[in-house]
């Protein structure tokens, strides 16, 4: 059983490495396309005709693609530290949380993973997350409220869930996805604001512009609106599937689904926003600290599966 589990983790890591490269390439392509269309439309507005090939478009495409690649590489290097900083996570010693350290150590052994760093978020809310950009450099952070509320079996289930994210390299994958999607949204928002600002200056001479230039502006607006929405939908879909997988993998570590089932029930009842939880980090937590999602929630907005559905799947595993 241990060999099978280890093989599964290696396969999951391989898939996530490949998916990370594919997704980065795709999102870089989206950024480049957005830059090209922006440059094409800008050149059409300036020259009063629609060029077949746009030099300005190629320049902006290369610029945005380069920024996307550099930003992604930066997120791989320091993304985990940024997340821990944004979440206000602080170190906690083994003397101050012996049970937590004991649980993390035994789950590390069960998972065949290096012992991660352990941190705490000083809030009464119940939640936890993991982050780490490579094997052997992971961190599991839990809230003070979770430590004070859950019993040992429940804590074990939560820690095993977070360890599963580290074992499968979900943490690196989701940090890169979050940073890159955020960059696309930022660029598109800047394009929309620039077009809105520039339209006032062009209104007096709009009759001189060609219909082709107007079509390019419309195309640019469509790209600027659709690109971040599509990227966000991909991010949320991936996030939900990784939560299901981490739930199942946690049972593989603990051989006890009841701990996580009970913990999820308490987390769903007492999840609440707290300093350090934000839209940038909400998808990393075991339950969303800002919103509660059900089966009727929009797929575009849902960072996590319905908790009741997660519990039902875990009960099926236990059966």
CSV table of C-alpha atoms in Angstrom, one decimal:
chain,number,residue,atom,x,y,z
A,1,UNK,CA,0.0,0.0,0.0
A,2,UNK,CA,2.8,2.4,0.9
A,3,UNK,CA,4.5,1.8,-2.5
A,4,UNK,CA,1.3,2.4,-4.4
A,5,UNK,CA,0.7,5.7,-2.4
A,6,UNK,CA,4.2,6.9,-3.2
A,7,UNK,CA,3.8,6.0,-6.9
A,8,UNK,CA,0.5,8.0,-6.9
A,9,UNK,CA,2.2,11.0,-5.4
A,10,UNK,CA,5.1,10.9,-7.9
A,11,UNK,CA,2.6,10.6,-10.7
A,12,UNK,CA,0.5,13.5,-9.3
A,13,UNK,CA,3.7,15.7,-9.0
A,14,UNK,CA,4.6,14.8,-12.6
A,15,UNK,CA,1.2,15.8,-13.8
A,16,UNK,CA,1.2,19.0,-11.8
A,17,UNK,CA,4.7,19.9,-13.2
A,18,UNK,CA,3.5,19.4,-16.7
A,19,UNK,CA,0.2,21.2,-16.1
A,20,UNK,CA,2.1,24.1,-14.6
A,21,UNK,CA,4.2,24.5,-17.7
A,22,UNK,CA,1.2,24.1,-20.0
A,23,UNK,CA,-0.9,26.6,-18.1
A,24,UNK,CA,2.0,29.1,-17.9
A,25,UNK,CA,2.4,28.8,-21.7
A,26,UNK,CA,-1.3,29.2,-22.3
A,27,UNK,CA,-1.6,32.2,-20.0
A,28,UNK,CA,1.5,33.7,-21.5
A,29,UNK,CA,-0.1,33.3,-24.9
A,30,UNK,CA,-3.3,35.1,-23.6
A,31,UNK,CA,-1.1,37.9,-22.3
A,32,UNK,CA,0.7,38.2,-25.6
A,33,UNK,CA,-2.5,38.1,-27.6
A,34,UNK,CA,-4.0,40.8,-25.4
A,35,UNK,CA,-0.9,42.9,-26.0
A,36,UNK,CA,-0.9,42.4,-29.8
A,37,UNK,CA,-4.6,43.3,-30.1
A,38,UNK,CA,-4.0,46.4,-27.9
A,39,UNK,CA,-1.1,47.5,-30.1
A,40,UNK,CA,-3.0,46.7,-33.3
A,41,UNK,CA,-5.9,48.8,-32.2
A,42,UNK,CA,-3.6,51.6,-31.0
A,43,UNK,CA,-1.8,51.7,-34.3
A,44,UNK,CA,-5.1,51.7,-36.2
A,45,UNK,CA,-6.3,54.7,-34.2
A,46,UNK,CA,-3.0,56.6,-34.7
A,47,UNK,CA,-2.6,56.0,-38.4
A,48,UNK,CA,-6.4,56.1,-39.2
A,49,UNK,CA,-6.3,52.7,-41.0
A,50,UNK,CA,-6.2,49.1,-40.0
A,51,UNK,CA,-2.7,47.6,-40.6
A,52,UNK,CA,-2.3,44.0,-41.7
A,53,UNK,CA,0.6,43.5,-39.4
A,54,UNK,CA,1.1,45.7,-36.4
A,55,UNK,CA,4.6,46.6,-35.3
A,56,UNK,CA,3.2,48.2,-32.1
A,57,UNK,CA,1.2,45.0,-31.6
A,58,UNK,CA,4.3,42.8,-31.8
A,59,UNK,CA,6.1,45.1,-29.4
A,60,UNK,CA,3.3,45.0,-26.8
A,61,UNK,CA,2.9,41.2,-27.3
A,62,UNK,CA,6.5,40.6,-26.6
A,63,UNK,CA,6.4,43.0,-23.6
A,64,UNK,CA,3.4,41.4,-21.9
A,65,UNK,CA,4.7,37.9,-22.6
A,66,UNK,CA,8.0,38.8,-21.1
A,67,UNK,CA,6.4,40.3,-18.0
A,68,UNK,CA,4.2,37.2,-17.7
A,69,UNK,CA,7.2,34.8,-17.7
A,70,UNK,CA,9.2,36.9,-15.3
A,71,UNK,CA,6.3,37.3,-13.0
A,72,UNK,CA,5.6,33.6,-13.0
A,73,UNK,CA,9.3,32.8,-12.2
A,74,UNK,CA,9.2,35.3,-9.4
A,75,UNK,CA,6.1,33.6,-8.0
A,76,UNK,CA,7.9,30.3,-8.1
A,77,UNK,CA,10.8,31.6,-6.1
A,78,UNK,CA,9.1,33.8,-3.5
A,79,UNK,CA,5.4,32.9,-3.9
A,80,UNK,CA,5.2,30.9,-0.7
A,81,UNK,CA,6.7,33.7,1.3
A,82,UNK,CA,4.3,36.2,-0.2
A,83,UNK,CA,1.4,34.0,0.7
A,84,UNK,CA,2.6,33.5,4.3
A,85,UNK,CA,3.1,37.3,4.6
A,86,UNK,CA,-0.3,38.1,3.3
A,87,UNK,CA,-1.9,35.6,5.6
A,88,UNK,CA,-0.1,37.0,8.7
A,89,UNK,CA,1.2,33.5,9.5
A,90,UNK,CA,3.8,33.3,12.3
A,91,UNK,CA,6.1,30.6,13.6
A,92,UNK,CA,5.0,28.5,16.6
A,93,UNK,CA,7.4,26.3,18.6
A,94,UNK,CA,7.0,22.6,19.5
A,95,UNK,CA,6.8,23.5,23.2
A,96,UNK,CA,3.8,25.8,22.5
A,97,UNK,CA,1.9,23.3,20.3
A,98,UNK,CA,3.2,19.7,21.0
A,99,UNK,CA,0.1,18.0,19.7
A,100,UNK,CA,0.2,19.9,16.5
A,101,UNK,CA,3.9,19.0,15.9
A,102,UNK,CA,3.2,15.4,16.8
A,103,UNK,CA,0.4,15.2,14.3
A,104,UNK,CA,2.4,16.9,11.5
A,105,UNK,CA,5.4,14.6,12.2
A,106,UNK,CA,3.3,11.4,12.0
A,107,UNK,CA,1.5,12.5,8.9
A,108,UNK,CA,4.8,13.4,7.3
A,109,UNK,CA,6.0,9.8,7.9
A,110,UNK,CA,2.8,8.3,6.6
A,111,UNK,CA,3.0,10.4,3.4
A,112,UNK,CA,6.8,9.8,3.0
A,113,UNK,CA,7.3,13.6,2.8
A,114,UNK,CA,9.9,15.8,4.6
A,115,UNK,CA,8.7,17.5,7.7
A,116,UNK,CA,7.2,20.9,6.7
A,117,UNK,CA,7.5,24.1,8.7
A,118,UNK,CA,4.6,24.7,11.1
A,119,UNK,CA,3.0,28.1,11.5
A,120,UNK,CA,0.0,29.6,13.2
A,121,UNK,CA,-2.5,32.4,12.3
A,122,UNK,CA,-3.6,34.2,15.5
A,123,UNK,CA,-7.3,34.3,14.9
A,124,UNK,CA,-10.3,32.6,16.5
A,125,UNK,CA,-11.6,31.5,13.0
A,126,UNK,CA,-11.2,27.8,12.1
A,127,UNK,CA,-9.1,27.3,9.0
A,128,UNK,CA,-5.8,26.0,7.7
A,129,UNK,CA,-3.7,26.1,4.5
A,130,UNK,CA,-0.4,24.8,3.1
A,131,UNK,CA,2.1,26.5,0.8
A,132,UNK,CA,5.5,25.5,-0.7
A,133,UNK,CA,7.2,25.9,-4.1
A,134,UNK,CA,9.1,22.6,-4.0
A,135,UNK,CA,9.3,19.2,-2.2
A,136,UNK,CA,11.1,19.7,1.2
A,137,UNK,CA,10.2,23.4,1.4
A,138,UNK,CA,6.6,23.3,2.5
A,139,UNK,CA,4.7,25.0,5.3
A,140,UNK,CA,1.4,24.0,7.0
A,141,UNK,CA,-0.3,26.9,8.8
A,142,UNK,CA,-3.4,26.5,11.1
A,143,UNK,CA,-5.4,29.1,12.9
A,144,UNK,CA,-5.4,29.4,16.7
A,145,UNK,CA,-9.2,28.8,16.7
A,146,UNK,CA,-8.6,25.5,14.9
A,147,UNK,CA,-6.0,24.4,17.5
A,148,UNK,CA,-8.3,25.3,20.4
A,149,UNK,CA,-11.5,23.7,18.9
A,150,UNK,CA,-10.6,20.4,17.1
A,151,UNK,CA,-9.8,17.2,18.8
A,152,UNK,CA,-6.8,15.1,17.8
A,153,UNK,CA,-8.5,13.0,15.1
A,154,UNK,CA,-10.0,16.1,13.6
A,155,UNK,CA,-6.7,17.9,13.6
A,156,UNK,CA,-5.1,14.9,12.1
A,157,UNK,CA,-7.6,14.9,9.2
A,158,UNK,CA,-7.0,18.6,8.5
A,159,UNK,CA,-3.2,18.2,8.6
A,160,UNK,CA,-3.4,15.2,6.3
A,161,UNK,CA,-5.5,17.2,3.9
A,162,UNK,CA,-2.8,20.0,3.8
A,163,UNK,CA,0.0,17.4,3.6
A,164,UNK,CA,-1.7,16.0,0.5
A,165,UNK,CA,-1.5,19.4,-1.2
A,166,UNK,CA,2.3,19.4,-0.4
A,167,UNK,CA,2.8,15.8,-1.6
A,168,UNK,CA,1.0,16.5,-4.9
A,169,UNK,CA,2.7,19.9,-5.4
A,170,UNK,CA,-0.7,21.5,-5.6
A,171,UNK,CA,0.6,24.4,-3.5
A,172,UNK,CA,3.2,25.4,-6.1
A,173,UNK,CA,0.7,24.9,-8.9
A,174,UNK,CA,-2.0,27.1,-7.3
A,175,UNK,CA,0.4,29.9,-6.3
A,176,UNK,CA,1.6,30.1,-9.9
A,177,UNK,CA,-1.9,30.0,-11.3
A,178,UNK,CA,-3.1,32.6,-8.8
A,179,UNK,CA,-0.3,35.0,-9.6
A,180,UNK,CA,-0.6,34.6,-13.4
A,181,UNK,CA,-4.4,35.0,-13.4
A,182,UNK,CA,-4.0,38.1,-11.3
A,183,UNK,CA,-1.5,39.5,-13.8
A,184,UNK,CA,-3.9,38.9,-16.7
A,185,UNK,CA,-6.8,40.6,-14.8
A,186,UNK,CA,-4.5,43.5,-13.9
A,187,UNK,CA,-3.4,44.1,-17.5
A,188,UNK,CA,-6.9,43.8,-18.9
A,189,UNK,CA,-8.2,46.2,-16.2
A,190,UNK,CA,-5.5,48.7,-17.2
A,191,UNK,CA,-6.5,48.3,-20.9
A,192,UNK,CA,-10.2,49.0,-20.2
A,193,UNK,CA,-9.3,52.1,-18.1
A,194,UNK,CA,-6.9,53.4,-20.8
A,195,UNK,CA,-9.6,53.0,-23.5
A,196,UNK,CA,-12.2,54.7,-21.3
A,197,UNK,CA,-9.7,57.6,-20.6
A,198,UNK,CA,-8.7,57.9,-24.3
A,199,UNK,CA,-12.2,57.8,-25.7
A,200,UNK,CA,-13.0,61.2,-24.3
A,201,UNK,CA,-10.0,62.8,-26.1
A,202,UNK,CA,-11.1,61.1,-29.4
A,203,UNK,CA,-14.8,61.9,-29.3
A,204,UNK,CA,-14.4,65.2,-31.2
A,205,UNK,CA,-12.7,63.5,-34.2
A,206,UNK,CA,-14.4,60.1,-34.1
A,207,UNK,CA,-16.0,60.7,-37.5
A,208,UNK,CA,-12.6,60.6,-39.1
A,209,UNK,CA,-11.8,57.1,-37.8
A,210,UNK,CA,-12.3,54.1,-40.0
A,211,UNK,CA,-14.9,51.4,-39.3
A,212,UNK,CA,-12.0,48.9,-39.2
A,213,UNK,CA,-10.4,50.8,-36.3
A,214,UNK,CA,-13.8,50.7,-34.5
A,215,UNK,CA,-14.0,47.0,-34.9
A,216,UNK,CA,-10.5,46.6,-33.5
A,217,UNK,CA,-11.5,48.6,-30.4
A,218,UNK,CA,-14.6,46.4,-30.0
A,219,UNK,CA,-12.3,43.3,-30.3
A,220,UNK,CA,-9.9,44.7,-27.7
A,221,UNK,CA,-12.8,45.3,-25.3
A,222,UNK,CA,-14.1,41.8,-25.8
A,223,UNK,CA,-10.6,40.3,-25.1
A,224,UNK,CA,-10.0,42.5,-22.1
A,225,UNK,CA,-13.3,41.3,-20.6
A,226,UNK,CA,-13.3,37.7,-21.6
A,227,UNK,CA,-9.6,36.9,-21.0
A,228,UNK,CA,-9.6,37.4,-17.2
A,229,UNK,CA,-13.0,35.7,-16.8
A,230,UNK,CA,-11.8,32.6,-18.7
A,231,UNK,CA,-8.5,32.5,-16.8
A,232,UNK,CA,-10.5,32.8,-13.5
A,233,UNK,CA,-12.8,30.0,-14.5
A,234,UNK,CA,-9.8,27.7,-15.2
A,235,UNK,CA,-8.3,28.6,-11.8
A,236,UNK,CA,-11.5,27.8,-9.9
A,237,UNK,CA,-12.1,24.5,-11.7
A,238,UNK,CA,-8.6,23.4,-10.9
A,239,UNK,CA,-8.9,24.5,-7.3
A,240,UNK,CA,-12.1,22.5,-6.7
A,241,UNK,CA,-10.6,19.3,-8.2
A,242,UNK,CA,-7.5,19.6,-6.1
A,243,UNK,CA,-9.6,19.9,-2.9
A,244,UNK,CA,-11.4,16.6,-3.8
A,245,UNK,CA,-8.1,14.9,-4.4
A,246,UNK,CA,-6.6,16.2,-1.2
A,247,UNK,CA,-9.6,15.0,0.8
A,248,UNK,CA,-9.2,11.5,-0.6
A,249,UNK,CA,-5.5,11.5,-0.2
A,250,UNK,CA,-5.8,12.5,3.5
A,251,UNK,CA,-7.8,9.3,4.1
A,252,UNK,CA,-5.0,7.4,2.5
A,253,UNK,CA,-2.6,8.9,5.1
A,254,UNK,CA,-4.8,8.5,8.2
A,255,UNK,CA,-7.0,5.5,7.3
A,256,UNK,CA,-9.7,7.3,9.1
A,257,UNK,CA,-12.2,9.5,7.1
A,258,UNK,CA,-14.2,10.3,10.3
A,259,UNK,CA,-11.6,12.8,11.5
A,260,UNK,CA,-11.8,15.0,8.4
A,261,UNK,CA,-15.5,14.5,8.1
A,262,UNK,CA,-16.0,15.8,11.6
A,263,UNK,CA,-13.5,18.6,11.1
A,264,UNK,CA,-15.2,19.8,7.8
A,265,UNK,CA,-18.5,20.0,9.6
A,266,UNK,CA,-17.1,22.2,12.3
A,267,UNK,CA,-15.1,24.3,9.8
A,268,UNK,CA,-18.2,24.8,7.7
A,269,UNK,CA,-20.2,26.0,10.7
A,270,UNK,CA,-17.5,28.3,12.0
A,271,UNK,CA,-15.6,29.5,9.0
A,272,UNK,CA,-15.4,33.3,9.0
A,273,UNK,CA,-13.3,36.1,7.5
A,274,UNK,CA,-10.2,37.2,9.4
A,275,UNK,CA,-7.2,39.5,9.0
A,276,UNK,CA,-4.9,37.8,6.5
A,277,UNK,CA,-7.7,36.2,4.5
A,278,UNK,CA,-8.3,37.9,1.1
A,279,UNK,CA,-9.4,37.2,-2.4
A,280,UNK,CA,-5.8,36.6,-3.3
A,281,UNK,CA,-5.4,33.7,-0.8
A,282,UNK,CA,-8.9,32.4,-0.3
A,283,UNK,CA,-8.5,29.4,-2.6
A,284,UNK,CA,-5.5,28.1,-0.6
A,285,UNK,CA,-7.5,27.5,2.6
A,286,UNK,CA,-9.2,24.1,3.5
A,287,UNK,CA,-12.6,26.0,3.4
A,288,UNK,CA,-13.1,29.4,1.9
A,289,UNK,CA,-12.9,32.0,4.7
A,290,UNK,CA,-14.8,34.7,2.8
A,291,UNK,CA,-17.7,32.8,1.2
A,292,UNK,CA,-19.8,29.7,1.6
A,293,UNK,CA,-20.3,27.6,-1.5
A,294,UNK,CA,-23.1,25.1,-2.3
A,295,UNK,CA,-23.9,23.0,-5.3
A,296,UNK,CA,-25.8,26.0,-6.7
A,297,UNK,CA,-22.8,28.3,-6.6
A,298,UNK,CA,-21.5,29.7,-9.8
A,299,UNK,CA,-18.6,27.6,-11.2
A,300,UNK,CA,-16.8,30.9,-12.0
A,301,UNK,CA,-16.8,32.0,-8.4
A,302,UNK,CA,-16.6,28.8,-6.4
A,303,UNK,CA,-13.0,28.2,-5.1
A,304,UNK,CA,-14.1,25.1,-3.2
A,305,UNK,CA,-16.6,22.3,-3.7
A,306,UNK,CA,-19.8,22.2,-1.6
A,307,UNK,CA,-18.7,21.0,1.9
A,308,UNK,CA,-21.7,18.7,2.1
A,309,UNK,CA,-20.6,17.0,-1.1
A,310,UNK,CA,-17.0,16.7,0.2
A,311,UNK,CA,-18.3,15.0,3.3
A,312,UNK,CA,-20.6,12.7,1.3
A,313,UNK,CA,-17.6,11.6,-0.8
A,314,UNK,CA,-15.5,10.9,2.3
A,315,UNK,CA,-18.3,8.8,3.8
A,316,UNK,CA,-18.3,6.8,0.6
A,317,UNK,CA,-14.6,6.2,1.0
A,318,UNK,CA,-15.1,5.1,4.6
A,319,UNK,CA,-17.9,2.7,3.5
